[in-house]
Tab-separated table of C-alpha atoms in Angstrom:
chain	number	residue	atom	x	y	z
A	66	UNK	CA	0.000	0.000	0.000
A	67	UNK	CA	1.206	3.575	-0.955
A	68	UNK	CA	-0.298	6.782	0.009
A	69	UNK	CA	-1.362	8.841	-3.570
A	70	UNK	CA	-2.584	12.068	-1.829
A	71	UNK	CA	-4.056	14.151	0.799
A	72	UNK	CA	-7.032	16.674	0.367
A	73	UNK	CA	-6.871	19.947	1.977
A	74	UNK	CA	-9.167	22.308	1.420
A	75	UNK	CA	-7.847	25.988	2.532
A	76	UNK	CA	-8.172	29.695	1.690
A	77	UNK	CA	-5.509	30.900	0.214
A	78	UNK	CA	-2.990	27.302	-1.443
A	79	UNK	CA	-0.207	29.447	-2.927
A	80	UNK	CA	0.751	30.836	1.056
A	81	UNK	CA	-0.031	27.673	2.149
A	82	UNK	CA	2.187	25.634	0.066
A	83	UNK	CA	5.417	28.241	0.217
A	84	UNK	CA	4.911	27.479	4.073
A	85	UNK	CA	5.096	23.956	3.474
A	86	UNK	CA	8.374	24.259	0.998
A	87	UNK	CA	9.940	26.750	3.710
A	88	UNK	CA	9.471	24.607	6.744
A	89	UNK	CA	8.991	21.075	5.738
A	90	UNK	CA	11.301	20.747	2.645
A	91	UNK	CA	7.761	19.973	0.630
A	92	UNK	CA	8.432	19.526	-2.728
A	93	UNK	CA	5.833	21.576	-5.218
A	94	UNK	CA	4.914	19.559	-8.281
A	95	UNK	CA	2.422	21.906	-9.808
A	96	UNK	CA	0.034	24.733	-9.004
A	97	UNK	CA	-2.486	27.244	-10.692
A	98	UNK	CA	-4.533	30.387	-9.338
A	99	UNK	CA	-6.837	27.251	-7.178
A	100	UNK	CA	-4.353	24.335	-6.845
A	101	UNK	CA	-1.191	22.758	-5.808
A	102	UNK	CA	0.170	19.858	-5.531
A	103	UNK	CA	3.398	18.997	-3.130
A	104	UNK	CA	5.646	15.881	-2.572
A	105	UNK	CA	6.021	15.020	0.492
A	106	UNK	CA	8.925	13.567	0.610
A	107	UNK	CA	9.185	9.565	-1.186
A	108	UNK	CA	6.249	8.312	0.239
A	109	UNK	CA	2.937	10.868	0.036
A	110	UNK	CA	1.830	13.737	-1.348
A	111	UNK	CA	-0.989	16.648	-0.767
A	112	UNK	CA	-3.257	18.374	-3.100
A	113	UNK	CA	-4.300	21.603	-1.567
A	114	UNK	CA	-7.516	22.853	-3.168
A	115	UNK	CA	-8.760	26.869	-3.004
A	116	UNK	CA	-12.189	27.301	-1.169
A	117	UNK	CA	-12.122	30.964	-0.925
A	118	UNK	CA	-13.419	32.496	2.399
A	119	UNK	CA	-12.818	29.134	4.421
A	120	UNK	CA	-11.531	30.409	7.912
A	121	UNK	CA	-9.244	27.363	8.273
A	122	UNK	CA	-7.820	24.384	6.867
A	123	UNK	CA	-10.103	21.093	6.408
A	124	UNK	CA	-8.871	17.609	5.141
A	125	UNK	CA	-11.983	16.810	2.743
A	126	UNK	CA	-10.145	12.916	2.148
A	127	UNK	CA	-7.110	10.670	1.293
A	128	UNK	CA	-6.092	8.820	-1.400
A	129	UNK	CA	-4.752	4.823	-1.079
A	130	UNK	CA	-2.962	2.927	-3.548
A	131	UNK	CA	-3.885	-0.914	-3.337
A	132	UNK	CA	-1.926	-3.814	-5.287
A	133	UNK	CA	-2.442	-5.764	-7.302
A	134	UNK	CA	-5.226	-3.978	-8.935
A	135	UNK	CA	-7.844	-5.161	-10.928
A	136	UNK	CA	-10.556	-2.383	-11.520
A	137	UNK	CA	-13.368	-5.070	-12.086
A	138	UNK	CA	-12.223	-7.090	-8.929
A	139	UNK	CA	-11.931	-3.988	-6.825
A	140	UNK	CA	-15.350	-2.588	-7.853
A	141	UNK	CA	-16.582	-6.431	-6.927
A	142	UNK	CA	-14.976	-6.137	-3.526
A	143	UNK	CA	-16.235	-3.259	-2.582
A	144	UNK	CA	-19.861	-3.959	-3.502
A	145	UNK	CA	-19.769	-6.920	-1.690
A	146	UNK	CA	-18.975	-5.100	1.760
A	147	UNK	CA	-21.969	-2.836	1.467
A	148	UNK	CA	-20.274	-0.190	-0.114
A	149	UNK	CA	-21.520	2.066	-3.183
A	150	UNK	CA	-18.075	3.049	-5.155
A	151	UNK	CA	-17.980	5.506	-7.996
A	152	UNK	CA	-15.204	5.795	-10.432
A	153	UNK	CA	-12.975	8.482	-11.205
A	154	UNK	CA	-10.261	8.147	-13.789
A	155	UNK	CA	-7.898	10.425	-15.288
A	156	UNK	CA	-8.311	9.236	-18.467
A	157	UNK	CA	-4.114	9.066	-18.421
A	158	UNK	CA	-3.741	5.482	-16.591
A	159	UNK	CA	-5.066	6.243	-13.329
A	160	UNK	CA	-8.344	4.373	-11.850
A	161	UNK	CA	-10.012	4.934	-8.664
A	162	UNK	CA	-12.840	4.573	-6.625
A	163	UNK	CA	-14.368	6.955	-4.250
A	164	UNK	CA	-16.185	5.237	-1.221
A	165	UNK	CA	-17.503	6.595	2.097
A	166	UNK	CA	-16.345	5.489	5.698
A	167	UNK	CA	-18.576	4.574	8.283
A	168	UNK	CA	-18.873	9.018	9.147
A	169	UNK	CA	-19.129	9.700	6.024
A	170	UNK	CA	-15.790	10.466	5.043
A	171	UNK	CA	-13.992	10.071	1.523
A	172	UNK	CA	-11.472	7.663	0.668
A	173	UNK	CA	-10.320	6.769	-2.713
A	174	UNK	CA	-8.440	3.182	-3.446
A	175	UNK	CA	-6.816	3.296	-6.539
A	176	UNK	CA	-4.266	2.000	-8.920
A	177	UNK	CA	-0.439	3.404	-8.782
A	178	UNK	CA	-0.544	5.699	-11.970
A	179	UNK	CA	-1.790	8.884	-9.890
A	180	UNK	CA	0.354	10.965	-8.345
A	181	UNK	CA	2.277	8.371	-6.670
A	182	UNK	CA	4.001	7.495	-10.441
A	183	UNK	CA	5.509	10.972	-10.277
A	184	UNK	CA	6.457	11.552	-6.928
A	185	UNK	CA	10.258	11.177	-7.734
A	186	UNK	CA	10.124	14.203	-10.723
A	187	UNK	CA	11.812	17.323	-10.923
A	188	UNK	CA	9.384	19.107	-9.547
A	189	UNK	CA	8.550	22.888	-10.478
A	190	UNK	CA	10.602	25.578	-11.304
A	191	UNK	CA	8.179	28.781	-10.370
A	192	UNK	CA	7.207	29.103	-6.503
A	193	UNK	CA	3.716	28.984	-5.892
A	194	UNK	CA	4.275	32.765	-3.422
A	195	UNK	CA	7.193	33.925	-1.805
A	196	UNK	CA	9.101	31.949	0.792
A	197	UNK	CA	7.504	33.453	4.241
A	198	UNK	CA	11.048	32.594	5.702
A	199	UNK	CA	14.539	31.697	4.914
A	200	UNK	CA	14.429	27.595	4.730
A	201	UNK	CA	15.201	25.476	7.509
A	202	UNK	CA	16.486	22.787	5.906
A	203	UNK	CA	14.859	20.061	7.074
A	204	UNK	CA	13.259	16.967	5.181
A	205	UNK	CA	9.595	15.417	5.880
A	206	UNK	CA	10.700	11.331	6.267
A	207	UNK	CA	8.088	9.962	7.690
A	208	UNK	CA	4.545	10.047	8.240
A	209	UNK	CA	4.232	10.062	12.295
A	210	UNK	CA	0.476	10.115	11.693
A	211	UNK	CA	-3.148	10.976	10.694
A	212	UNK	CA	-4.741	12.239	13.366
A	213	UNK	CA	-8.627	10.894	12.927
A	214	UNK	CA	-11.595	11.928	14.663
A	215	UNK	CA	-14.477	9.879	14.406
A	216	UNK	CA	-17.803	9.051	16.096
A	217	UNK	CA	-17.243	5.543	17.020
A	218	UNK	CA	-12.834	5.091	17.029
A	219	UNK	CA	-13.858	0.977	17.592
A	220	UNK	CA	-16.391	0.615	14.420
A	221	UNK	CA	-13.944	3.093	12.132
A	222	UNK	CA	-10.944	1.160	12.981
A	223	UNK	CA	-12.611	-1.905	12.536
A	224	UNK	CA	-13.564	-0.838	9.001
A	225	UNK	CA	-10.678	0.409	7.736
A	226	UNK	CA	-8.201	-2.984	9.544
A	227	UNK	CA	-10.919	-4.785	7.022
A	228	UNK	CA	-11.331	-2.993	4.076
A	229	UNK	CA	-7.767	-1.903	3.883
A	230	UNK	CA	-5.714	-4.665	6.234
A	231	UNK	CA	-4.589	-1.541	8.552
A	232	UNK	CA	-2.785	-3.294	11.401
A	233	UNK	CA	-3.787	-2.146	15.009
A	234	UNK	CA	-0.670	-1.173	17.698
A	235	UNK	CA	-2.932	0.004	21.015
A	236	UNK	CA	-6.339	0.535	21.844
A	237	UNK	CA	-6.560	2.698	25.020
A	238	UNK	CA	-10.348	3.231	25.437
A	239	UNK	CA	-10.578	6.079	23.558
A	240	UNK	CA	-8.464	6.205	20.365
A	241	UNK	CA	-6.688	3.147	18.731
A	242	UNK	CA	-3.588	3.301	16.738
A	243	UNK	CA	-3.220	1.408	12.919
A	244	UNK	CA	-0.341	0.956	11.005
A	245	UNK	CA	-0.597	1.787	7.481
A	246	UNK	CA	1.954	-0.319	5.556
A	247	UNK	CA	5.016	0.950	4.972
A	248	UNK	CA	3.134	4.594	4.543
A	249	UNK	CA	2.679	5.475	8.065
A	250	UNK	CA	0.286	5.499	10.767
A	251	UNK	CA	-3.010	6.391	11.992
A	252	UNK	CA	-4.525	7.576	15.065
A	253	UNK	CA	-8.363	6.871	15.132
A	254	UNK	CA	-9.890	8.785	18.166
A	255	UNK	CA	-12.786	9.492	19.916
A	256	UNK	CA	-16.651	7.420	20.751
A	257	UNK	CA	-16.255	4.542	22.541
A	258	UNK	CA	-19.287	2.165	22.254
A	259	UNK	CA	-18.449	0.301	25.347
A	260	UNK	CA	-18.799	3.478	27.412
A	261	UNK	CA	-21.782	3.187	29.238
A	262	UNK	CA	-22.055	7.219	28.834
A	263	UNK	CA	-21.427	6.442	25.199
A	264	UNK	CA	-23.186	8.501	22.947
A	265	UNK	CA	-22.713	8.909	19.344
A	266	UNK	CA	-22.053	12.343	18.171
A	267	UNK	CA	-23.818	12.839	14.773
A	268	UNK	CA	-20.952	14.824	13.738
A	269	UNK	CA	-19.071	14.405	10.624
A	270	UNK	CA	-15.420	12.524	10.948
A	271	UNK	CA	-12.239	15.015	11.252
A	272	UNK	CA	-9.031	14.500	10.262
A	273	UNK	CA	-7.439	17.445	12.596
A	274	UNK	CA	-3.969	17.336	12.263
A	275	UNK	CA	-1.138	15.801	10.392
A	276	UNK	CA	1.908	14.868	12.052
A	277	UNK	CA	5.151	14.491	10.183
A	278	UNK	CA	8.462	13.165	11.213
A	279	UNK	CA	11.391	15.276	10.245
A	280	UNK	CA	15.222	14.931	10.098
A	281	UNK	CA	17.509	15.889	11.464
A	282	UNK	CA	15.988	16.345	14.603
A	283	UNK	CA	17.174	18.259	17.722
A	284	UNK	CA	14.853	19.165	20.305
A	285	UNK	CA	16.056	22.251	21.225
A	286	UNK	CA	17.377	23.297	17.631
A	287	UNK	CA	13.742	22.592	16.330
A	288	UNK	CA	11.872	24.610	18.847
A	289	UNK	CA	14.362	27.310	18.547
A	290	UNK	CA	13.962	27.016	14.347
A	291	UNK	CA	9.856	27.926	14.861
A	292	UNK	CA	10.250	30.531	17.493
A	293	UNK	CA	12.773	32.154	15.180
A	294	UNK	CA	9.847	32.022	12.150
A	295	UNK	CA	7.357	33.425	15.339
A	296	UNK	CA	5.653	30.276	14.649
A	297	UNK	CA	3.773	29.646	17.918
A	298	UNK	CA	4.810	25.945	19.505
A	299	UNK	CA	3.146	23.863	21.747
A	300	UNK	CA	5.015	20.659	23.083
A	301	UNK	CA	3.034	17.037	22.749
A	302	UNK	CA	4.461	14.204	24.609
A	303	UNK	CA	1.531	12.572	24.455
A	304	UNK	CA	2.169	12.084	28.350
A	305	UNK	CA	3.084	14.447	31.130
A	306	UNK	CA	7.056	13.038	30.854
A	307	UNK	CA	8.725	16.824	29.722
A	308	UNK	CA	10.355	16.646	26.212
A	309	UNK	CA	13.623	15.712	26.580
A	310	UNK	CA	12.836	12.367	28.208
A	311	UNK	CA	9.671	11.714	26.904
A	312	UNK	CA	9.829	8.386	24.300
A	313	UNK	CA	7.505	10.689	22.278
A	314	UNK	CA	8.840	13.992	21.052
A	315	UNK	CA	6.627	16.393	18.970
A	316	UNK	CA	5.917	19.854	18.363
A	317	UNK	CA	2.656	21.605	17.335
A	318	UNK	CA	2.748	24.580	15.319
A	319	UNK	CA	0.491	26.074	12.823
A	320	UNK	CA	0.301	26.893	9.180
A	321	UNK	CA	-0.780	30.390	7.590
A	322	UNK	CA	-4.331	28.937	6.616
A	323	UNK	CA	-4.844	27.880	10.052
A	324	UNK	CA	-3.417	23.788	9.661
A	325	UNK	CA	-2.704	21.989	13.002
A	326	UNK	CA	0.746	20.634	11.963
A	327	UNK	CA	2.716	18.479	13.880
A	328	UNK	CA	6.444	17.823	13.744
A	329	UNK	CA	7.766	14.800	15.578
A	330	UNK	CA	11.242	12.736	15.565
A	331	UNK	CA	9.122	10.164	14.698
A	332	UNK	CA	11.017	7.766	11.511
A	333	UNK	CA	10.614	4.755	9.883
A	334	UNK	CA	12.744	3.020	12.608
A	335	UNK	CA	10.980	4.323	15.211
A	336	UNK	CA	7.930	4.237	14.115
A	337	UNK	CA	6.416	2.458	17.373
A	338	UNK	CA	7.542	5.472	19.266
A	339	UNK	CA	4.021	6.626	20.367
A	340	UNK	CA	2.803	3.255	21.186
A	341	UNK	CA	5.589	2.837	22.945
A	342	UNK	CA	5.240	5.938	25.138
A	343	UNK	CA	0.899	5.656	25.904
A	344	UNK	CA	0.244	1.909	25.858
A	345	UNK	CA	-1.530	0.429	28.903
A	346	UNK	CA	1.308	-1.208	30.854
């Protein structure tokens, strides 16, 4: 499994994505007056989509590749588990399907021709605005993870181990943890049906924040790096253990449409970091 893309819907994508070059090392593929597109890094990238007048930053879905793929098969699958997909294709190699989650919320599954074929390109040669700041210099290596809000963390999770074979690390009453390949990870949060207070929300499923996993990483160096930008920061430990002894490091900052974005020393290696640090003993 690959990640093809991100959705973010946001104000203003040209600031947006020169913060994102800037700070994260983002790499901008393309962009217009009401779109860009960014690599992030080898492994994902984020399409960042103009809604003018939006007073922050909403993820409207994500984007899976599968393998093998068969579209006929897939279509089959997914029909068979209740689901109602509809097709969108490029017309240039790609297939998908869109389907909804248990909330409500967008996913598409689709072949490897999208945006994941070209992640490894040149890249543009015209910013998409002015650099905010000078560059820090450091590159986006891992995705820490999504952070997911939902009405019912047990039933989403459930879905999506199923539909998608994301692996499950903790389950600590109120959010659970999945493993997303070789892509990342997930946090799925909030609604626990064995609550007896448990009440579902109605509300629609939130992905509030991304967290990314940078390098290098120095805990004082990276602080020091926002509060030079006068980007506020807020430390997340994900426990009460202070920051330089925590087994989770993070930082949360935000970006100039009003993105939670979190920046961890979360990698590949360590990817169990966070499980590590809040699983019931």
């Amino acid at each position: 499994m690959a990640l093809d893309h991100v959705t973010i819907a946001v104000a203003n994508p040209q600031t947006e994505a020169a913060f994102y070059t800037a700070l994260m090392g983002w790499r901008l593929r393309s962009h217009d007056s009401s779109r860009a597109v960014m690599d992030v890094g080898r492994w994902g990238s984020v399409v960042l989509e103009q809604e003018p007048g939006l007073p922050a930053a909403v993820v409207r879905g994500f984007s899976f590749v599968i393998s093998p793929w068969n579209a006929q098969a897939v279509q089959r699958a997914l029909k068979d588990r209740g689901l109602s997909p509809v097709r969108d294709d490029d017309g240039k190699g790609f297939q998908s399907f869109h389907v909804k989650d248990p909330d409500g919320f967008d996913i598409q599954i689709g072949n490897s021709r999208g945006l994941a074929k070209g992640r490894n390109g040149p890249g543009t040669s015209s910013p998409a605005a002015p650099a905010p700041f000078r560059p820090t210099g450091w590159q986006s290596v891992w995705l820490d993870h999504l952070s997911f809000r939902v009405t019912d963390y047990k039933r989403s999770a459930s879905f999506y181990e199923n539909l998608l074979g994301w692996a499950p690390t903790y389950d600590e009453g109120s959010q659970m943890e999945l493993i997303i390949g070789d892509v990342g990870d997930i946090i799925i949060r909030g609604g626990n049906p064995k609550n007896p207070a448990f009440k579902r929300s109605g509300q629609p499923a939130v992905l509030d924040h991304i967290s990314i996993g940078i390098a290098p990483w120095d805990t004082d160096a990276v602080r020091a790096e926002l509060e030079q930008r006068s980007l506020p920061v807020r430390v997340d430990t994900s426990t009460k253990d202070e920051i330089h002894v925590a087994a989770y490091k993070s930082y949360h900052t935000r970006t100039p449409n009003g993105f939670d974005l979190q920046i961890s020393y979360v990698t590949q290696a360590n990817r169990l970091a966070l499980p590590n640090a809040v699983k019931p003993k």
